[in-house]
Short mmCIF file of C-alpha atoms in Angstrom, two decimals:
data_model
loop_
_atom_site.label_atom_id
_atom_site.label_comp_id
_atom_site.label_asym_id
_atom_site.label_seq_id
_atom_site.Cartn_x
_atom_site.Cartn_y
_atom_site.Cartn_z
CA UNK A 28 41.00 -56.42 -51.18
CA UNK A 29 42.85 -58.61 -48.55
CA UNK A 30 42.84 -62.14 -47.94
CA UNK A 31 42.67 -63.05 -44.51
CA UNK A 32 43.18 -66.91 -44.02
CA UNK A 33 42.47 -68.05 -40.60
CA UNK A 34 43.93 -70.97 -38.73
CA UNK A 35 42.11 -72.01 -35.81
CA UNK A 36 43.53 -73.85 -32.83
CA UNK A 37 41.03 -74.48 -29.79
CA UNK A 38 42.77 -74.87 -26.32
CA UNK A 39 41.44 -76.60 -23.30
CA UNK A 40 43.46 -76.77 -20.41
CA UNK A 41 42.54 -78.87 -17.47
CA UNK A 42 43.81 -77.78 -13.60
CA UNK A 43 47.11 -78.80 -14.07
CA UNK A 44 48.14 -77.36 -17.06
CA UNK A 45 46.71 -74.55 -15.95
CA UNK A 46 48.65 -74.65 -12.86
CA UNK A 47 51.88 -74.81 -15.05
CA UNK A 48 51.02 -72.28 -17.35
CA UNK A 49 50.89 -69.77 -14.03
CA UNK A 50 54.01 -71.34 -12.67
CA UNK A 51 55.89 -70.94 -16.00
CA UNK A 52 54.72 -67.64 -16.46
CA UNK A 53 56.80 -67.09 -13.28
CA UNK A 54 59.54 -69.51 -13.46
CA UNK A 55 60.77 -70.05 -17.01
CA UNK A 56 62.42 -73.18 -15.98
CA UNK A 57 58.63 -74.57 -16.05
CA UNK A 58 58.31 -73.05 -19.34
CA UNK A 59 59.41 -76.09 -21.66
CA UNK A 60 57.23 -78.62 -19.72
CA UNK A 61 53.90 -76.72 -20.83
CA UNK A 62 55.03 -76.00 -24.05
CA UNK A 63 55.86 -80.12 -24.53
CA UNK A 64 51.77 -80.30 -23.12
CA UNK A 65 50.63 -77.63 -25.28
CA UNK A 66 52.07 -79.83 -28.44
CA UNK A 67 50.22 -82.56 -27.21
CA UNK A 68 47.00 -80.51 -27.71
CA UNK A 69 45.53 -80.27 -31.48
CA UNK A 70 47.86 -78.18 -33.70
CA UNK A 71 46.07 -75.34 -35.96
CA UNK A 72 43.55 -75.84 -39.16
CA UNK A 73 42.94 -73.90 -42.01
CA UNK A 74 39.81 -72.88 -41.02
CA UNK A 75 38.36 -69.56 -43.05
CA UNK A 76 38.90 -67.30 -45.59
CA UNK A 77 37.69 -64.14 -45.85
CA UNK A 78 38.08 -61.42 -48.38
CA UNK A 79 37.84 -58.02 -46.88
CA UNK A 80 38.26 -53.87 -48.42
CA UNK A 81 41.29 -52.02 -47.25
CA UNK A 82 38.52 -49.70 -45.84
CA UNK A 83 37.28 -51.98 -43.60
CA UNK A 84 40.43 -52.79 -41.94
CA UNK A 85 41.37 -48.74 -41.69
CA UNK A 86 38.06 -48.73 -40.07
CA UNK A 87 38.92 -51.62 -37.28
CA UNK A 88 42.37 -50.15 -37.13
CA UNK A 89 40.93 -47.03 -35.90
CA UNK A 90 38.79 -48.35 -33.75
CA UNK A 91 40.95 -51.13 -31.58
CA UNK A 92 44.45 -50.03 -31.98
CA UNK A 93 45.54 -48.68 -29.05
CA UNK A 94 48.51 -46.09 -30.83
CA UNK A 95 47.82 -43.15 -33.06
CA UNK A 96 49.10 -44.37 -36.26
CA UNK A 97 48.58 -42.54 -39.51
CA UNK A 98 48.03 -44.91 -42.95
CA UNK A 99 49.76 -48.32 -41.63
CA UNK A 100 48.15 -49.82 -44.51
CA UNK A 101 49.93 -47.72 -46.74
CA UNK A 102 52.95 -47.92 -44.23
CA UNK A 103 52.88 -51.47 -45.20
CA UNK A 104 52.43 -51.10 -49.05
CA UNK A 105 55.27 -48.86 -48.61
CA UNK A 106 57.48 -51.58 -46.99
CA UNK A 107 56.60 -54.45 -49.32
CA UNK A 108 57.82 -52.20 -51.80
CA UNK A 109 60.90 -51.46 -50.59
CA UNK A 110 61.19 -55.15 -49.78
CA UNK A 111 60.60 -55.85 -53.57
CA UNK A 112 63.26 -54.19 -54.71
CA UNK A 113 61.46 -51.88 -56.36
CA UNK A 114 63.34 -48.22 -54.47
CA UNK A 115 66.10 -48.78 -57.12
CA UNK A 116 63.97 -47.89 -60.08
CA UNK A 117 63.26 -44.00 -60.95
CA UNK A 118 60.35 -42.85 -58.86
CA UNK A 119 61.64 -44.02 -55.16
CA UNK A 120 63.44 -42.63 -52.27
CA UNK A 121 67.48 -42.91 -53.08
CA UNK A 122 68.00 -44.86 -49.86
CA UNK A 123 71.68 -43.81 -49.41
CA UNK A 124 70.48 -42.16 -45.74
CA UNK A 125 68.44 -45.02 -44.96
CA UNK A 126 71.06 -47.51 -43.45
CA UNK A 127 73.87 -46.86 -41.34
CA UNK A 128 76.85 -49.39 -39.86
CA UNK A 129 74.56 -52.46 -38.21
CA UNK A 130 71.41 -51.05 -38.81
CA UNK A 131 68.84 -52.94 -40.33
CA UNK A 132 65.88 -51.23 -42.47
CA UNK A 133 62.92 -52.54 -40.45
CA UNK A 134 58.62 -52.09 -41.20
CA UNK A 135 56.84 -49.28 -39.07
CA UNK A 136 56.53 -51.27 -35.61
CA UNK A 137 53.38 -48.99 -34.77
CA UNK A 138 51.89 -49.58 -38.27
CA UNK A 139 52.19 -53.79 -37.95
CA UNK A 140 50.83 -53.23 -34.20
CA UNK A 141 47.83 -51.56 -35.53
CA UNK A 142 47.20 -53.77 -38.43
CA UNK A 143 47.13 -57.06 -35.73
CA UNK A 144 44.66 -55.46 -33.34
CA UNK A 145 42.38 -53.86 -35.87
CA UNK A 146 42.39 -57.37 -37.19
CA UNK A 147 42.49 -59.29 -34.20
CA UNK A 148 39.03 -56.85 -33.47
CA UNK A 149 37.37 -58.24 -36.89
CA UNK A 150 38.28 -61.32 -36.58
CA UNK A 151 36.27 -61.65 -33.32
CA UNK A 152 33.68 -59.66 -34.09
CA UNK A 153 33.06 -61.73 -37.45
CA UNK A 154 33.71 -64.75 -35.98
CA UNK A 155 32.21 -65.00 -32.04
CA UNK A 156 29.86 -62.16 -33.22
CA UNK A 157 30.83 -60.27 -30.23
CA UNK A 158 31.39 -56.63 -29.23
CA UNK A 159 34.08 -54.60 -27.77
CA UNK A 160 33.42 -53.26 -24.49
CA UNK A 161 36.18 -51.98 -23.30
CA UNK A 162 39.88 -51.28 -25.01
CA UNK A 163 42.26 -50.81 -21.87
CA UNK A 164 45.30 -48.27 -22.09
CA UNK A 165 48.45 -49.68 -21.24
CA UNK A 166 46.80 -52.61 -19.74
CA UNK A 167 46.28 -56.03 -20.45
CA UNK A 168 44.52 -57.27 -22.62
CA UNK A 169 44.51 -55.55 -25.70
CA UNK A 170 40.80 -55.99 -26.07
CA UNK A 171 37.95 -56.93 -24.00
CA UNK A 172 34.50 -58.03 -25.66
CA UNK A 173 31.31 -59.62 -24.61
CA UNK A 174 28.75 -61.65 -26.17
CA UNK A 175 26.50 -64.35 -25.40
CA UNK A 176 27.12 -64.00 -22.39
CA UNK A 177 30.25 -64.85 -21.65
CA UNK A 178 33.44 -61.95 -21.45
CA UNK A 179 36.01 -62.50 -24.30
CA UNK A 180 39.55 -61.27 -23.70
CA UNK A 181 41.19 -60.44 -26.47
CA UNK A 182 45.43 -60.48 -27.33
CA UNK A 183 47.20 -59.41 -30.26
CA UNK A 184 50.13 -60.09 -31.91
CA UNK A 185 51.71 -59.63 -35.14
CA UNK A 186 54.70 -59.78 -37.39
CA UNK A 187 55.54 -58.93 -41.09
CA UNK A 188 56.28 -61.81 -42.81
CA UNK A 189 60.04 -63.07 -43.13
CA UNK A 190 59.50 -66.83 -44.26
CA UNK A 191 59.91 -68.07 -41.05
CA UNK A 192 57.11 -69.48 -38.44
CA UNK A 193 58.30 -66.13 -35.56
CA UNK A 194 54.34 -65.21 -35.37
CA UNK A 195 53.70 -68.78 -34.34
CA UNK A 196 56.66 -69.03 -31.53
CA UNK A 197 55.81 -65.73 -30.03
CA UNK A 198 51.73 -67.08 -29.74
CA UNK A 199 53.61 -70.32 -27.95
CA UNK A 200 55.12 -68.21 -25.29
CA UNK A 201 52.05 -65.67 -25.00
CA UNK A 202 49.66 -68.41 -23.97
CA UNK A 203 51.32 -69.08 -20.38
CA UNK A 204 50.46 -64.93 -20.25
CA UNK A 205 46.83 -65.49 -21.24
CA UNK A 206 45.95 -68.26 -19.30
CA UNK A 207 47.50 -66.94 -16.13
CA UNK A 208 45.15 -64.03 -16.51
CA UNK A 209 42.07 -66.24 -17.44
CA UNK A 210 42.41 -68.18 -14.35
CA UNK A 211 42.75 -64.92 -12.45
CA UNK A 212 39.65 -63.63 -13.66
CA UNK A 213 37.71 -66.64 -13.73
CA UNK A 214 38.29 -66.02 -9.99
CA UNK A 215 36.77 -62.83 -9.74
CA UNK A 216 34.38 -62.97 -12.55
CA UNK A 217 30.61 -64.01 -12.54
CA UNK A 218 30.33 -64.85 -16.18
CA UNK A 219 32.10 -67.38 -17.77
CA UNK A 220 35.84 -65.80 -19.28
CA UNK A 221 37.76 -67.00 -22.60
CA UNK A 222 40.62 -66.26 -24.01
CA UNK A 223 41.03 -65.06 -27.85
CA UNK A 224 45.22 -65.28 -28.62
CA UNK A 225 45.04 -63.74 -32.57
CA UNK A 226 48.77 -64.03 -34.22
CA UNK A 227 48.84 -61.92 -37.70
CA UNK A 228 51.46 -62.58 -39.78
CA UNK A 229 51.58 -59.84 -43.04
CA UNK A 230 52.36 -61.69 -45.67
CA UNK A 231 51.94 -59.37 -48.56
CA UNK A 232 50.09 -56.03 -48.91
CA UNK A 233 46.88 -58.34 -50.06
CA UNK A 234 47.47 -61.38 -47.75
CA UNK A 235 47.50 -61.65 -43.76
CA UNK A 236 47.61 -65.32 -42.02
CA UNK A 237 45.59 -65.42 -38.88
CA UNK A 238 46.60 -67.98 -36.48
CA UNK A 239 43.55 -67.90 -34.27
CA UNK A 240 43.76 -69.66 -30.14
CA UNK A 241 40.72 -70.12 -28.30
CA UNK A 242 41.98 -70.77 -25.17
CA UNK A 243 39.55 -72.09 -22.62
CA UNK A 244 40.49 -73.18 -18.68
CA UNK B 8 17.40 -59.40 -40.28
CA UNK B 9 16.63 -56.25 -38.51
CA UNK B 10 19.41 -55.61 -36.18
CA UNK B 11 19.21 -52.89 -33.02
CA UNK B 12 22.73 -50.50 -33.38
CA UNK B 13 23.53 -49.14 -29.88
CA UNK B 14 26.25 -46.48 -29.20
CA UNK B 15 29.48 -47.30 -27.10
CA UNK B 16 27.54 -45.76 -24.06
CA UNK B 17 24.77 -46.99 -24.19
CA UNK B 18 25.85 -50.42 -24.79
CA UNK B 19 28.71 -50.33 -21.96
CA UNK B 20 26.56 -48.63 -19.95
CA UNK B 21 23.89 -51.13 -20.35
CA UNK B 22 26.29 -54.36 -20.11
CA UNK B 23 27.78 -52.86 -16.51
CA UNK B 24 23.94 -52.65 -15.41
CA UNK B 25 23.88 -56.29 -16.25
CA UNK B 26 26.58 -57.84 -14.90
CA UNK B 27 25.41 -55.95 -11.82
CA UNK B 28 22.86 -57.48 -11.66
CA UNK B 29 23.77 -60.73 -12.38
CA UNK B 30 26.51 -60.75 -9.09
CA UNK B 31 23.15 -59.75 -6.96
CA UNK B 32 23.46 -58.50 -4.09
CA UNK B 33 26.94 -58.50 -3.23
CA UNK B 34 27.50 -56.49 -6.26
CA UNK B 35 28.58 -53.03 -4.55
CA UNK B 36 31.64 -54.92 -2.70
CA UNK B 37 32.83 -57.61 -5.05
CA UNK B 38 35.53 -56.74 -7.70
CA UNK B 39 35.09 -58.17 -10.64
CA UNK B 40 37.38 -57.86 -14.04
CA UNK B 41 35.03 -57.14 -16.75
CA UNK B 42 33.01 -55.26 -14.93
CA UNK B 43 36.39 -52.79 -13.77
CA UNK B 44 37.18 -52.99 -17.54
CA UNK B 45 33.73 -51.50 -18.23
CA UNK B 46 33.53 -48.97 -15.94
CA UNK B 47 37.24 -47.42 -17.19
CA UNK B 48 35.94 -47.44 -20.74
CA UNK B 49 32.71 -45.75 -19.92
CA UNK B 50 34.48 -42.86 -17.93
CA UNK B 51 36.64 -42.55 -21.39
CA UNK B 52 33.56 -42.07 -23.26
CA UNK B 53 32.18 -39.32 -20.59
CA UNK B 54 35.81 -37.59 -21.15
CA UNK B 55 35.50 -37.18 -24.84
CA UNK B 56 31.76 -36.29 -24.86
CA UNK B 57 32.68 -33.62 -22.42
CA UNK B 58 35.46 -32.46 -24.12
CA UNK B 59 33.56 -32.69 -27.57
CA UNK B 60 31.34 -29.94 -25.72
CA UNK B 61 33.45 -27.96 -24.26
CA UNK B 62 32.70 -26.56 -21.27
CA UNK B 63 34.61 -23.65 -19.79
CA UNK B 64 33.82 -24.07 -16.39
CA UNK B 65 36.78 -26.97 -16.17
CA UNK B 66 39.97 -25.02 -15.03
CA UNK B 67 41.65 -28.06 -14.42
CA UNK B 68 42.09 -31.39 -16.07
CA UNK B 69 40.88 -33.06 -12.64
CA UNK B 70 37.63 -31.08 -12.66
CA UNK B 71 36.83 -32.77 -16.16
CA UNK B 72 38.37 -36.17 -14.63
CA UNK B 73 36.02 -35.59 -11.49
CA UNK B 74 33.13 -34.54 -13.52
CA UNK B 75 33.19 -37.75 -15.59
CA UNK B 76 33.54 -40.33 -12.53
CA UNK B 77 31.18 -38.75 -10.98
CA UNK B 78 28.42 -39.10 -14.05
CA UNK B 79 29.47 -42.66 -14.38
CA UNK B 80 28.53 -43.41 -11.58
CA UNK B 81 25.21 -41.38 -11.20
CA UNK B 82 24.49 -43.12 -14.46
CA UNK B 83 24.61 -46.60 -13.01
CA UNK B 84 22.82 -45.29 -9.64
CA UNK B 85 19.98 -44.13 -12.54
CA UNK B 86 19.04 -47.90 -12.71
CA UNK B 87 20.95 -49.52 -9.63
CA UNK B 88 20.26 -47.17 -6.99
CA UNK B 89 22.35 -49.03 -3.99
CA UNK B 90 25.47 -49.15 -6.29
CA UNK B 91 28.65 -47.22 -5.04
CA UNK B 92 31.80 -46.82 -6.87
CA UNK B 93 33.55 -49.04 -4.39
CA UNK B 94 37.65 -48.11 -3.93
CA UNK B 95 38.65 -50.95 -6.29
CA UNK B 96 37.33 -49.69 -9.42
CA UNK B 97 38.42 -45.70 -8.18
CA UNK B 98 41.99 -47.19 -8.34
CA UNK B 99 41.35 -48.60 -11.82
CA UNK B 100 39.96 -45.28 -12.74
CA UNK B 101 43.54 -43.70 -11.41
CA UNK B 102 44.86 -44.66 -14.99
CA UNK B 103 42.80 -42.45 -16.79
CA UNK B 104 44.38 -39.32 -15.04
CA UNK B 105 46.87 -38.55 -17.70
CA UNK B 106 44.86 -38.62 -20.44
CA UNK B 107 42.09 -36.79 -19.13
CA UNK B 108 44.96 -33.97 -18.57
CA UNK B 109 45.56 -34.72 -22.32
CA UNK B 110 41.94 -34.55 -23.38
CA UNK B 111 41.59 -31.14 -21.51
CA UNK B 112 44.56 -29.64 -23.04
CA UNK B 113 43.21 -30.26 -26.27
CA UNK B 114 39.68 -29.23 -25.50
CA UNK B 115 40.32 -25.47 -26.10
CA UNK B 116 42.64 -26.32 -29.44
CA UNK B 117 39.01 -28.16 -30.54
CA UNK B 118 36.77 -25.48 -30.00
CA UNK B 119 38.81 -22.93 -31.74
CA UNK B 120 39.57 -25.00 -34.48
CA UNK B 121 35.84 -25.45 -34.44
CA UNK B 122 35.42 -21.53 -34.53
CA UNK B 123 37.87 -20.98 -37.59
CA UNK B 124 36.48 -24.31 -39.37
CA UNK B 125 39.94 -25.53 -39.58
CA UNK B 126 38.62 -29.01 -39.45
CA UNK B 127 35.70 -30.80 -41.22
CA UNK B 128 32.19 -29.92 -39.92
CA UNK B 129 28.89 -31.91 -38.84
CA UNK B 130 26.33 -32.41 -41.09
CA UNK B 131 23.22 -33.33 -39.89
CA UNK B 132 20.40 -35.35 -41.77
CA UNK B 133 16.78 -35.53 -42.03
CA UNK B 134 15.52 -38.15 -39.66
CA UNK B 135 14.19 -41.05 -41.16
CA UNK B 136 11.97 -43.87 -38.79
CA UNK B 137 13.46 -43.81 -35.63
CA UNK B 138 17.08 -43.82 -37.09
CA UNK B 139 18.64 -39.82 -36.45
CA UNK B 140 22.37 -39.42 -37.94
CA UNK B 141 24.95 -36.84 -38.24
CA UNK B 142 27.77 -37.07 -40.98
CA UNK B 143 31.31 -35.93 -39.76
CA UNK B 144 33.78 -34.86 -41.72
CA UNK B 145 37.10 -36.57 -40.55
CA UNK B 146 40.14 -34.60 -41.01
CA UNK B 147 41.50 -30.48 -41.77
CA UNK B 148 39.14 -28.75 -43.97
CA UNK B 149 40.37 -29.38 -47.56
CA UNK B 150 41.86 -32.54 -46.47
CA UNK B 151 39.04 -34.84 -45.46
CA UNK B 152 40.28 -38.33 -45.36
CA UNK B 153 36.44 -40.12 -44.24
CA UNK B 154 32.96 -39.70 -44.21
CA UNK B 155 31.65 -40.97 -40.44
CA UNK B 156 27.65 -41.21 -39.99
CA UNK B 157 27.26 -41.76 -36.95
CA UNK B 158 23.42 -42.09 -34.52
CA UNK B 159 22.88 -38.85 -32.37
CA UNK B 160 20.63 -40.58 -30.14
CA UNK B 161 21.95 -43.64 -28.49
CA UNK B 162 20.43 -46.24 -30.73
CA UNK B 163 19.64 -47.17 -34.46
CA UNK B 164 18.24 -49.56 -36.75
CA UNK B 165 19.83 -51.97 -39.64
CA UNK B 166 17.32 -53.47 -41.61
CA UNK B 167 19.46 -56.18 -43.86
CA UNK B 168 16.86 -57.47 -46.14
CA UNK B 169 14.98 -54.17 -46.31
CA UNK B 170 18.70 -53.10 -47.47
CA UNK B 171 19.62 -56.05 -49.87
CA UNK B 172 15.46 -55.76 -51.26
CA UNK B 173 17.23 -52.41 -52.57
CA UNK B 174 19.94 -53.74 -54.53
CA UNK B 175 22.68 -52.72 -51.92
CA UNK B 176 25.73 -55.48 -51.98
CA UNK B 177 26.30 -56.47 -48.77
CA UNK B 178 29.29 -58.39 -47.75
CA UNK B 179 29.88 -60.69 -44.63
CA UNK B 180 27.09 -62.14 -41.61
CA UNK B 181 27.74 -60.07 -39.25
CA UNK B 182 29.48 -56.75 -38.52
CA UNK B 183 31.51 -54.62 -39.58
CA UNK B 184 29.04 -55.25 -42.76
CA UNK B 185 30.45 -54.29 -45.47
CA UNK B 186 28.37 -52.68 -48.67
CA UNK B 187 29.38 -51.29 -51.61
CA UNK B 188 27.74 -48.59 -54.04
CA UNK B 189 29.25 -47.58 -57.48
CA UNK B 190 32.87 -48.40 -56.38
CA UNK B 191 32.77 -46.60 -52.81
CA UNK B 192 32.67 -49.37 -50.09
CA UNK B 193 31.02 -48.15 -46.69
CA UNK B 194 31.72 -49.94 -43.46
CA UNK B 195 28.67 -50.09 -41.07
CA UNK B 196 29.73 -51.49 -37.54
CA UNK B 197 28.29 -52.89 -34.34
CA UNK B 198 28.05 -49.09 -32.60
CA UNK B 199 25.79 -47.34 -35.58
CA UNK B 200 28.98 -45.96 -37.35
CA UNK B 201 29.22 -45.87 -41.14
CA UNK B 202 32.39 -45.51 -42.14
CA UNK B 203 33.83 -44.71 -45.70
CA UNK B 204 37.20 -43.54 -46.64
CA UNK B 205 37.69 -40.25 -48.84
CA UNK B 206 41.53 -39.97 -49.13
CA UNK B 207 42.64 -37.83 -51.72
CA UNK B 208 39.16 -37.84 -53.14
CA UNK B 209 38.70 -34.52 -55.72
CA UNK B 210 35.81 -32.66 -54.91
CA UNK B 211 32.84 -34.09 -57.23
CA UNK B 212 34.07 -37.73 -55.62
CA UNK B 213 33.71 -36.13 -51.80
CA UNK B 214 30.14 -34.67 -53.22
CA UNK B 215 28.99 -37.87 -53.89
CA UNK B 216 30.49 -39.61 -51.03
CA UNK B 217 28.47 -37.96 -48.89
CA UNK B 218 24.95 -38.09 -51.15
CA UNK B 219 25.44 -42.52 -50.87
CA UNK B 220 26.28 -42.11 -47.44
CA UNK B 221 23.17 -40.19 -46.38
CA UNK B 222 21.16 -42.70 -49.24
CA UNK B 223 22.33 -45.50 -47.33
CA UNK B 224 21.30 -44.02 -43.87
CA UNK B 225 17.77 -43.20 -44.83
CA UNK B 226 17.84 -46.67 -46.93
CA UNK B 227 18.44 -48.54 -43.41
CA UNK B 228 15.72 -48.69 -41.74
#
């Protein structure tokens, strides 16, 4: 099984912000003003937990992530081992080709991808109880889903955990990304638009933290 | 809860009819996002259902590229007769020339692989109500890594409490539902799909994979 906690943050932005959100997502000397704004907003709660099969996840890998990757769960199982320690005892690789002069041993990139946009999918189909309509290649957004009427655009990010906060930095910087795009398309859109900004962090093998941003303009 | 399944196609197909309609009548000449969004994933779907029936007319991976844009759109002219794929969302559509190129190289790798049964088959079940399902074996024959059921018409029926009545644990409120029977946990998501995973599963385990999977299809409705 594996424990996804989710931490919700909601984000309204009125016409300014939003107007510095596009301007910083051109000018990055604009950037630290909205991101002083944005921590005026309300920060994240815990919000949800929810205990899901490996097998479900495979499944929501498959369907939302946007590279072929084969087993990331076990890709990930595989890290966490290494990680632990545990490739010195009898049974593992030997590791003396793994790491050469300033190379660092890193997780499968492709396999922590997947993992945040088949969970990024789940968590928005569990949780706005909407559907995915359309998963763009090499586009932006990762996902786009609809339900009750109203269009749902969907990014993901994600990160192995290193005891740091990275996963919630990177969602600071994304937002001026995702709101520049909402505005666009509440422009050319009939039905109302939202933004869904879902951070994974892998903690363990058994235990992702969702940092969930419903971003509204 | 009795819950209506539709496939990808039917339900993109059906939400681009919709937000048609909802622009009115300026519908044919305004851009809009979502609805770009929609039409791209639609013509995706027409690529692999050609390709999953191969057809050897294609010579080229444009023909198949042409063929699908062209039953996109006749599909939305089925039930908005005025519409015209206006140039905005034929640019979008520009993306999708690679991989149709991809999806036609592969086509002829599929059918023969088809021909030698180098990967798992289709199964097909008994229909049962107005639910009709097909079980496909995912992976190379000998190494099937999941059990798919999966609608052959474009629609299908989840009863919940006509499932939970029969002692099926269900977990979570809304999909992917996830239910478990003796151990093997099947996923059943928004589209019709069951999913369960057989990796490395000996033979008598596959066997009786596939016996709860078809259980639980004829159990759904």
């Amino acid at each position: 099984m594996i424990d996804i906690h989710i931490h919700f943050r909601q984000i309204q932005l009125n016409k300014d912000e939003v107007s510095l959100a596009t301007g910083a997502n051109a000018r990055s000397a604009l950037l630290p003003e909205f991101l002083q704004r944005l921590a005026m907003k309300p920060s994240y709660s815990a919000f949800q937990t929810i205990s899901v099969h490996e097998s479900v996840i495979k499944a929501m890998i498959t369907k939302y992530s946007e590279q072929v990757v084969y087993q990331p769960l076990h890709e990930i199982r595989h890290w966490f081992a290494y990680a632990s320690g545990a490739f010195i005892e009898p049974g593992y690789p030997p590791l003396f080709y793994s790491r050469g002069k300033g190379k660092k041993v890193s997780p499968n990139k492709s396999a922590v991808a997947g993992i945040g946009e088949g969970v990024a999918g789940f968590v928005a189909q569990r949780l706005y109880k909407c559907r995915k309509l359309a998963r763009p290649n090499h586009d932006y957004p990762d996902i786009v889903m609809v339900g009750g009427g109203k269009t749902f655009l969907v990014e993901a990010k994600s990160t192995i955990s290193q005891g740091g906060t990275a996963i919630m930095a990177t969602l600071e910087q994304e937002i001026t990304r995702v709101v520049t795009y909402l505005n666009a398309c509440s422009g050319l859109d009939k039905r109302p638009v939202e933004g869904l900004l879902v951070g994974t962090e892998i903690v363990s093998q058994d235990k992702y933290d969702v940092y969930l941003n419903e971003v509204n303009i | 809860m009795k819950l209506e399944m539709l496939s990808d196609h039917e339900f993109v197909l059906n939400s681009v009819v919709q937000m048609l309609e909802e622009k009115g009548a300026n519908s044919a000449e305004e851009f809009d996002s979502t609805i770009d969004f929609a039409i791209t994933e639609l013509t995706k779907i027409h690529l692999r259902n050609q390709a999953q029936f191969y057809d050897r007319r294609f010579q080229e991976g444009k023909d198949v590229f042409e063929r699908a844009i062209n039953e996109v759109a006749e599909s939305i002219q089925e039930r908005i007769p005025q519409f015209k794929l206006n140039k905005r969302y034929r640019m979008s559509l520009q993306e999708l020339r690679y991989p149709a190129s991809e999806i036609f190289e592969l086509t002829s790798e599929l059918w023969e692989s088809k021909e030698t049964n180098r990967i798992g088959s289709r199964i097909s079940l008994p229909p049962e109500g107005n639910n009709s399902y097909e079980i496909i074996e995912v992976g190379l024959t000998g190494y099937i890594e999941g059990l798919l059921a999966r609608p052959v018409i474009g629609s299908a029926i989840l009863d919940l409490d006509k499932l939970r009545a029969q002692n099926f644990s269900i977990k979570g409120d809304w999909f992917p539902f996830e239910v478990s029977i003796d151990e093997l946990i099947f996923t059943i998501d928004d589209d019709g799909t069951i999913f369960v995973s057989t990796e490395n599963f000996p033979e008598r385990l596959m066997s009786e994979a596939k016996a709860q999977l078809a259980s639980l299809v004829a159990s759904m409705c």
